[in-house]
PDB file of C-alpha atoms in Angstrom:
ATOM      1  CA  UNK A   1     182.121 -30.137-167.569  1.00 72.00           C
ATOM      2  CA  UNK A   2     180.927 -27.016-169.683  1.00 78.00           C
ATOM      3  CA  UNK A   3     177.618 -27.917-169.832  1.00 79.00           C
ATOM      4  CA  UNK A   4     177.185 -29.005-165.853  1.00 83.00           C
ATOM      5  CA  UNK A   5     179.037 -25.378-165.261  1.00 79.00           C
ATOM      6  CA  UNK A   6     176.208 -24.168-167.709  1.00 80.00           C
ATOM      7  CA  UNK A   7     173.527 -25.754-166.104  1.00 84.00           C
ATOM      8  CA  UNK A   8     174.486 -25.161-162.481  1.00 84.00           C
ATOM      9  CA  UNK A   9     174.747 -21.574-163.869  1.00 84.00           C
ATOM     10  CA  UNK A  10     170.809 -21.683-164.764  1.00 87.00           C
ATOM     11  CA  UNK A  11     169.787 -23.085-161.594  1.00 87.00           C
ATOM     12  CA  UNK A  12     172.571 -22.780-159.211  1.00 88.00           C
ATOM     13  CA  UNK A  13     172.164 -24.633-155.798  1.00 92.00           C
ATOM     14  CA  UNK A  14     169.307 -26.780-156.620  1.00 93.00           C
ATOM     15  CA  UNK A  15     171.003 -28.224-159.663  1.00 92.00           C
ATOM     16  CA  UNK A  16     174.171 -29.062-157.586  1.00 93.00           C
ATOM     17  CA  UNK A  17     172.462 -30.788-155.126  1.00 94.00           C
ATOM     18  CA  UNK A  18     169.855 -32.688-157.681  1.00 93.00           C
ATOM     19  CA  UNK A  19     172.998 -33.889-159.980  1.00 93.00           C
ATOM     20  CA  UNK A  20     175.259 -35.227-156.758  1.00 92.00           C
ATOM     21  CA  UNK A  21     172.175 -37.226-155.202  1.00 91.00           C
ATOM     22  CA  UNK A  22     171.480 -38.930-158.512  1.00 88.00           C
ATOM     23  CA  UNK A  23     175.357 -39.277-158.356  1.00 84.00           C
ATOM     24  CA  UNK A  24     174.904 -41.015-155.216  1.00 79.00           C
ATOM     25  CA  UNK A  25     172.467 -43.847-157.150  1.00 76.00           C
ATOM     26  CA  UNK A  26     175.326 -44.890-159.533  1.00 72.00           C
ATOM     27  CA  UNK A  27     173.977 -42.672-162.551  1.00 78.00           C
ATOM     28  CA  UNK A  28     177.539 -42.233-164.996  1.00 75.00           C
ATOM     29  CA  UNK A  29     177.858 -38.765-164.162  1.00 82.00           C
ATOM     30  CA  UNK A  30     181.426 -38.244-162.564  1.00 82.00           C
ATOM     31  CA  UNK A  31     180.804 -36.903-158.691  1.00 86.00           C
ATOM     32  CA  UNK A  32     184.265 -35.398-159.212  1.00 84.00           C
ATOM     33  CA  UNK A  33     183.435 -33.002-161.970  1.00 86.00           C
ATOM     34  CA  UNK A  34     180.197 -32.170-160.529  1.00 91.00           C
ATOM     35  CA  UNK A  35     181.672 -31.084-157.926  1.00 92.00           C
ATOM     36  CA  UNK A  36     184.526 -29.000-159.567  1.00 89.00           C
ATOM     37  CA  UNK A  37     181.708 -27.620-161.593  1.00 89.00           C
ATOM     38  CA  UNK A  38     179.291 -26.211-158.751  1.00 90.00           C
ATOM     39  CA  UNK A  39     182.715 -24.639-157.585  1.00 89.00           C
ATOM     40  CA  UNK A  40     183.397 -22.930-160.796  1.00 90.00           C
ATOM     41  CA  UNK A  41     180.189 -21.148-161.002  1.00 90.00           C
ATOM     42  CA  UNK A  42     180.998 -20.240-156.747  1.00 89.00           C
ATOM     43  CA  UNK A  43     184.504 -18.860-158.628  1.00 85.00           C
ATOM     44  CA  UNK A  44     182.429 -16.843-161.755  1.00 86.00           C
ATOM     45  CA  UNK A  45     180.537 -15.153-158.996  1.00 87.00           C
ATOM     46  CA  UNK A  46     177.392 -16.962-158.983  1.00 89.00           C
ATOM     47  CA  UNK A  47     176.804 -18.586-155.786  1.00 91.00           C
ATOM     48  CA  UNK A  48     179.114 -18.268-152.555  1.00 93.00           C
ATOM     49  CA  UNK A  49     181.791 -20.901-152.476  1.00 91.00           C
ATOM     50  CA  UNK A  50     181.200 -22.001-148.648  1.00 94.00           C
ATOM     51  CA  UNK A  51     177.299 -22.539-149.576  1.00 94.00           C
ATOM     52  CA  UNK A  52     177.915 -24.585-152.411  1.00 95.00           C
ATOM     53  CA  UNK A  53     180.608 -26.573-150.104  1.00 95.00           C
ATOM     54  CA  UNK A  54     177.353 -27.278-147.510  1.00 96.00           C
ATOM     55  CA  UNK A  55     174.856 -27.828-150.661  1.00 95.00           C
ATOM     56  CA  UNK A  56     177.486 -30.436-152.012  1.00 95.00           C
ATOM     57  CA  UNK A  57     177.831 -32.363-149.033  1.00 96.00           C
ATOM     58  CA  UNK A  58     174.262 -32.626-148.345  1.00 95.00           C
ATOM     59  CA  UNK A  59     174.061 -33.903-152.109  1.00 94.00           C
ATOM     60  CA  UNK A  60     176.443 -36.711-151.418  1.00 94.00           C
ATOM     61  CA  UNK A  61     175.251 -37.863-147.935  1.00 95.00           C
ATOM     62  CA  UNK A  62     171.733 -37.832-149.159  1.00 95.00           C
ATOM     63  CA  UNK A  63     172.333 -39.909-152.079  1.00 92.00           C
ATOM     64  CA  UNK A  64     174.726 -42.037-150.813  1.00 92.00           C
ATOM     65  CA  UNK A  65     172.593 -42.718-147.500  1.00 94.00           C
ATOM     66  CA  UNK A  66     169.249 -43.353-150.410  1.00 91.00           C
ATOM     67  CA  UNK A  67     171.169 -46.243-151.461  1.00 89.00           C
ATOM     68  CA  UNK A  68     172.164 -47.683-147.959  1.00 92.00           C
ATOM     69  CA  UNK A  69     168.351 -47.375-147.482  1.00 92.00           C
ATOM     70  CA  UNK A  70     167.048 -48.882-150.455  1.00 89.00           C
ATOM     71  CA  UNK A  71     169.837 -51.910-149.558  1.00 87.00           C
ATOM     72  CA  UNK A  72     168.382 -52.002-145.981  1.00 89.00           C
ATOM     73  CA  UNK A  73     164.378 -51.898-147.109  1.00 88.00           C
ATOM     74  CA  UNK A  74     164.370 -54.742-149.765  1.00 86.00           C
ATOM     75  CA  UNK A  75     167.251 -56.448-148.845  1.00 82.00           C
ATOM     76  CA  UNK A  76     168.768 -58.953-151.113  1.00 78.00           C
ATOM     77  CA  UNK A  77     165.525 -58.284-153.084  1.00 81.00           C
ATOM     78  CA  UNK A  78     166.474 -55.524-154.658  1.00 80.00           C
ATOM     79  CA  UNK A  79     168.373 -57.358-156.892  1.00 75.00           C
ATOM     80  CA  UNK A  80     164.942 -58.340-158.923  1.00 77.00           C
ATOM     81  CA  UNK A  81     164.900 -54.707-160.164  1.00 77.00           C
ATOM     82  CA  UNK A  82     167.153 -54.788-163.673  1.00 74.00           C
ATOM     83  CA  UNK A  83     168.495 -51.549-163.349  1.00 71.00           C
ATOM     84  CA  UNK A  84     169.850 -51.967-159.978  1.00 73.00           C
ATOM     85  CA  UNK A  85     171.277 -56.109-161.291  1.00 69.00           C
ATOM     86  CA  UNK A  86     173.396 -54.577-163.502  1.00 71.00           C
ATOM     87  CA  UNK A  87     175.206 -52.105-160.918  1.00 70.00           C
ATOM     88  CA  UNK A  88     175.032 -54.992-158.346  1.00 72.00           C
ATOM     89  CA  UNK A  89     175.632 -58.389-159.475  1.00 71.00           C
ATOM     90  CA  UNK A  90     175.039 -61.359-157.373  1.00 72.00           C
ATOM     91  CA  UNK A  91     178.946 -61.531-157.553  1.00 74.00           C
ATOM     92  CA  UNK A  92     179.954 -58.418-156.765  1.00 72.00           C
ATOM     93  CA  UNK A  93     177.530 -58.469-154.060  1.00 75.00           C
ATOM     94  CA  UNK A  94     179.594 -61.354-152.472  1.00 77.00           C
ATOM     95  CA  UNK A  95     182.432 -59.648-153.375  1.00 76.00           C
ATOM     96  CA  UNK A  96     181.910 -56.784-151.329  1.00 75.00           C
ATOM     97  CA  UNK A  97     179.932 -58.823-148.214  1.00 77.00           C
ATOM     98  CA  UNK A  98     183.673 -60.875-147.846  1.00 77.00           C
ATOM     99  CA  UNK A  99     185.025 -57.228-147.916  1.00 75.00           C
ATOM    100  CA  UNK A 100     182.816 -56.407-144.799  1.00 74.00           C
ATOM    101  CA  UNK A 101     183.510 -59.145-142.624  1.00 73.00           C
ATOM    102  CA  UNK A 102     187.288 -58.548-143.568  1.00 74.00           C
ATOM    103  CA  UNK A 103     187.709 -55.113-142.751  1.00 72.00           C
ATOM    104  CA  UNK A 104     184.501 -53.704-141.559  1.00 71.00           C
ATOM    105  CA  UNK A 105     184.206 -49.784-141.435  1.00 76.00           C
ATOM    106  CA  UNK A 106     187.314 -49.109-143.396  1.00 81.00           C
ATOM    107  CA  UNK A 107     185.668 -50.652-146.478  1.00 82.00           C
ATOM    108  CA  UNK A 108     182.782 -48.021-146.127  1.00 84.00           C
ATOM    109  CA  UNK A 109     185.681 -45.534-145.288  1.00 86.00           C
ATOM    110  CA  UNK A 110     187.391 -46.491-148.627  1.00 82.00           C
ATOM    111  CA  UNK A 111     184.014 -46.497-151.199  1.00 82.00           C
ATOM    112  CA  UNK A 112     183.904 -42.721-150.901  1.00 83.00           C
ATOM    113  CA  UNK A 113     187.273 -42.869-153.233  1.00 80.00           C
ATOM    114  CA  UNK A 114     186.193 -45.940-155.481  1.00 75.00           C
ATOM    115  CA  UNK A 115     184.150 -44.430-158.307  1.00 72.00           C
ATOM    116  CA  UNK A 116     181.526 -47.346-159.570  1.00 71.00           C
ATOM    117  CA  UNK A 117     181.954 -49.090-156.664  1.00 75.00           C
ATOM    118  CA  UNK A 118     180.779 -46.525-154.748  1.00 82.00           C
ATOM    119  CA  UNK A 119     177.227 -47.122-154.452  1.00 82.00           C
ATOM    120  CA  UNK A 120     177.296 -51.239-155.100  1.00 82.00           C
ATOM    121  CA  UNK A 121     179.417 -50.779-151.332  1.00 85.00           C
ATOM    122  CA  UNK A 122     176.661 -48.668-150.012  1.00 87.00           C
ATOM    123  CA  UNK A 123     174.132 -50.820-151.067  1.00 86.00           C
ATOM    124  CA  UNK A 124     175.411 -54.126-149.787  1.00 85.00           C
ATOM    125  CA  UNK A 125     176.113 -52.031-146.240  1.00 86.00           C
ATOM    126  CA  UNK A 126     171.987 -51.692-146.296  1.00 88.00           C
ATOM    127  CA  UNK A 127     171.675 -55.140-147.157  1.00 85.00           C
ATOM    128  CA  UNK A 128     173.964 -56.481-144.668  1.00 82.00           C
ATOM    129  CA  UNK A 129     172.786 -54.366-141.947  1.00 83.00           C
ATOM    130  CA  UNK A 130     176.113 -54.879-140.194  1.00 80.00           C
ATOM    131  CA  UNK A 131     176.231 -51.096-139.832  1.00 85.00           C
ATOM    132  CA  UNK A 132     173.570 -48.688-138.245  1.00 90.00           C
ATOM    133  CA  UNK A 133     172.693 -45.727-140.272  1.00 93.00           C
ATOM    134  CA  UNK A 134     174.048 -43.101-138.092  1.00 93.00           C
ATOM    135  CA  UNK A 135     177.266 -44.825-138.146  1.00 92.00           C
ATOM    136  CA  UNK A 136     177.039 -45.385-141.972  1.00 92.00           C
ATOM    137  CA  UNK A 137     176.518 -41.013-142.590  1.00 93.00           C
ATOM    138  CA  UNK A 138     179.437 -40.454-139.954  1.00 94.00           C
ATOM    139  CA  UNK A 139     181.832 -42.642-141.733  1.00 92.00           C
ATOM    140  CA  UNK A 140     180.380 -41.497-144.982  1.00 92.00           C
ATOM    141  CA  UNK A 141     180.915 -37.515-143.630  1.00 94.00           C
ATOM    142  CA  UNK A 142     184.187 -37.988-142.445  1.00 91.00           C
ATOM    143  CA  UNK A 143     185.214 -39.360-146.030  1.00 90.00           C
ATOM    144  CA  UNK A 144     183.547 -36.581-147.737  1.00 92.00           C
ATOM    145  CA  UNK A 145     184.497 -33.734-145.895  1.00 92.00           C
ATOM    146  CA  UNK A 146     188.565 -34.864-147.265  1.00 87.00           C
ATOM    147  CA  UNK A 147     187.545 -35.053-151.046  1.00 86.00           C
ATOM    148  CA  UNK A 148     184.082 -32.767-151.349  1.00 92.00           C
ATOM    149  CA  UNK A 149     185.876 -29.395-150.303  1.00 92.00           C
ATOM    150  CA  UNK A 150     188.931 -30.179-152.334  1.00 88.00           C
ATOM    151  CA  UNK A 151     186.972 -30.524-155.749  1.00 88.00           C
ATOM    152  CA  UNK A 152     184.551 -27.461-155.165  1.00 92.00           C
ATOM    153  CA  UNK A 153     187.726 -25.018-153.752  1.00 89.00           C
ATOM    154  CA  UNK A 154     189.626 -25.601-156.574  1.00 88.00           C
ATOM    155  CA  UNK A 155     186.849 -25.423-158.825  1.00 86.00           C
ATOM    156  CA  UNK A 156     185.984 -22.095-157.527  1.00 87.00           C
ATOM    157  CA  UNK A 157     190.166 -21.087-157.979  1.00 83.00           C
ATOM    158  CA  UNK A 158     190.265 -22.320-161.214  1.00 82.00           C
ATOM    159  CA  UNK A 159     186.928 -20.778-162.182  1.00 79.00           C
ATOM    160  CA  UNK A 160     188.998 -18.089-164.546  1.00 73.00           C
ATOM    161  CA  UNK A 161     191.297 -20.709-166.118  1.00 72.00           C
ATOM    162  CA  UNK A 162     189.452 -23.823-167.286  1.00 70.00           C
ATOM    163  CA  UNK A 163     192.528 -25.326-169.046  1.00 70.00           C
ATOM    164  CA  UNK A 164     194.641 -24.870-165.952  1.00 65.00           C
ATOM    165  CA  UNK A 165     191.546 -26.521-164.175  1.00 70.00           C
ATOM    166  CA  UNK A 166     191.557 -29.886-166.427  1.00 70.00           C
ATOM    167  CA  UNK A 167     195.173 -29.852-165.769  1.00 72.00           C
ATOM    168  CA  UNK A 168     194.240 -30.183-162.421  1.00 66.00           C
ATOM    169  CA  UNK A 169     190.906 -32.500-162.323  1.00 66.00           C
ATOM    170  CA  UNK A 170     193.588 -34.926-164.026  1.00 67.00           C
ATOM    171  CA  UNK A 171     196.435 -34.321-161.953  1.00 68.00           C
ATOM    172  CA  UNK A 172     193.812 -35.139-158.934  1.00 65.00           C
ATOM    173  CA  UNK A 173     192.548 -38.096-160.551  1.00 63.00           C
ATOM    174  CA  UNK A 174     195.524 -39.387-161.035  1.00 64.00           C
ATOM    175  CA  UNK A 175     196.708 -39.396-157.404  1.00 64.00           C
ATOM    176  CA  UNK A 176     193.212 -40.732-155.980  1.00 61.00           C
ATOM    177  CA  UNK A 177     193.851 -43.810-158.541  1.00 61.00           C
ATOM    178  CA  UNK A 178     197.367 -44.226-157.376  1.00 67.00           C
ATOM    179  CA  UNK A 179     196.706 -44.592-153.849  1.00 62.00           C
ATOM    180  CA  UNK A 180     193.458 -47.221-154.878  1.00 61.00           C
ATOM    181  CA  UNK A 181     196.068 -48.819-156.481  1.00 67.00           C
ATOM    182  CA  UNK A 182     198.438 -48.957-153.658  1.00 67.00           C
ATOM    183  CA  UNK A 183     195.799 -50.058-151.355  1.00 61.00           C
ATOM    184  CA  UNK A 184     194.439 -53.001-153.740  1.00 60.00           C
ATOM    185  CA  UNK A 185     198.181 -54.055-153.559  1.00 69.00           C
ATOM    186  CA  UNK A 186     198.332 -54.215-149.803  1.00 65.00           C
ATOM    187  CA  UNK A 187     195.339 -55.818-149.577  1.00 59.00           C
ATOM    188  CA  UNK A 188     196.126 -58.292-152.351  1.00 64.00           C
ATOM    189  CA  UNK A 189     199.286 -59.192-150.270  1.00 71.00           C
ATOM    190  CA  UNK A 190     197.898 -59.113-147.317  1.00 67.00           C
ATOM    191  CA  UNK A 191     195.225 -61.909-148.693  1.00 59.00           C
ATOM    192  CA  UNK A 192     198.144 -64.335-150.484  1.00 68.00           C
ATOM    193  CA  UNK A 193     200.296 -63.988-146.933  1.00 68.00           C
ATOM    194  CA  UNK A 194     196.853 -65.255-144.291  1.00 67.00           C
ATOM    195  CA  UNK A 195     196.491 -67.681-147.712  1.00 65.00           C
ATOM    196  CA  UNK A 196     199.731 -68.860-147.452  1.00 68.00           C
ATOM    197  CA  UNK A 197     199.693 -69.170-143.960  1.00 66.00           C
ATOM    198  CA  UNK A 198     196.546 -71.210-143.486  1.00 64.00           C
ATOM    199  CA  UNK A 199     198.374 -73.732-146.124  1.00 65.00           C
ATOM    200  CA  UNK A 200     201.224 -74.024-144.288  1.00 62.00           C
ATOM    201  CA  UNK A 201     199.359 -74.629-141.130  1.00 56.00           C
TER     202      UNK A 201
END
């Protein structure tokens, strides 16, 4: 995180929004701390706080929506391109199509809050074409507009107390894997009940 706060300190806005889209194409660079970190400089005085909360959502929509386009232009084909195989396996890209025509929107709804699956999801919604792109940024907005101002407001509170801040980041982490957690459970049950119906039937 200190050397994102460092470089968003250099190069303020620009940098924000240049790290989050290349967020948005799967590179291991954690959106979370990102964001915390444009907030933090917002909190040292820097940039304004509500600025950086528009520059960071424009990051994440636009990178996010470059992989639902690159999904949607080549299609399955995109798989021929090695760095994009290994994020998206032929596998997981069945995976997540059986998501789809399970539960639709809500899957979409969900990625925002699955790190590494994040983009793979996007990606396959492109490829699928089941949804239209303006109804693939308003799902995606109203997703990101519950986590994106969380991360950069309390990066921009914490900006005086990094410790307390990790504290925090963790704390937050924590919670967003212990609801995936509860939700893979449902949905796990949910899938051995229709299972165990369809057997019985």
């Amino acid at each position: 995180m200190e050397f994102l706060i460092n470089f968003f300190t250099d190069y303020g806005y620009f940098a924000v929004l240049f790290v989050l889209i290349i967020c948005g194409f799967g590179v291991p660079i954690p959106e979370d701390i990102t964001l915390v970190s444009g907030g933090v400089i917002s909190g040292l005085g820097y940039t304004n706080p509500h600025i950086m909360l528009v520059v960071s959502m424009l990051g994440v929509l636009i990178g996010d929506s470059t992989m639902y386009w690159l999904g949607r232009a080549y299609g399955v084909k995109i798989l021929r391109f090695r760095p994009i195989r290994k994020m998206l396996t032929l596998k997981r890209l069945q995976m997540v199509r059986s998501q789809f025509d399970k539960y639709g929107n809500r899957v979409l709804f969900t990625a925002r809050f699955l790190p590494g699956l994040r983009a793979p999801i996007y990606m396959v919604s492109g490829i699928t074409r089941r949804v239209s792109f303006v109804r693939f940024v308003l799902i995606d907005f109203l997703a990101a507009i519950i986590s994106v101002p969380i991360w950069v407001y309390l990066g921009h509170f914490g900006a005086s107390n990094l410790d307390w801040l990790n504290e925090q980041i963790h704390k937050g982490q924590f919670v967003i894997y212990a609801i995936i957690g509860v939700v893979a459970l449902i949905v796990l049950w949910k899938w051995k009940k229709s299972r165990k119906n369809k057997q019985a039937g």
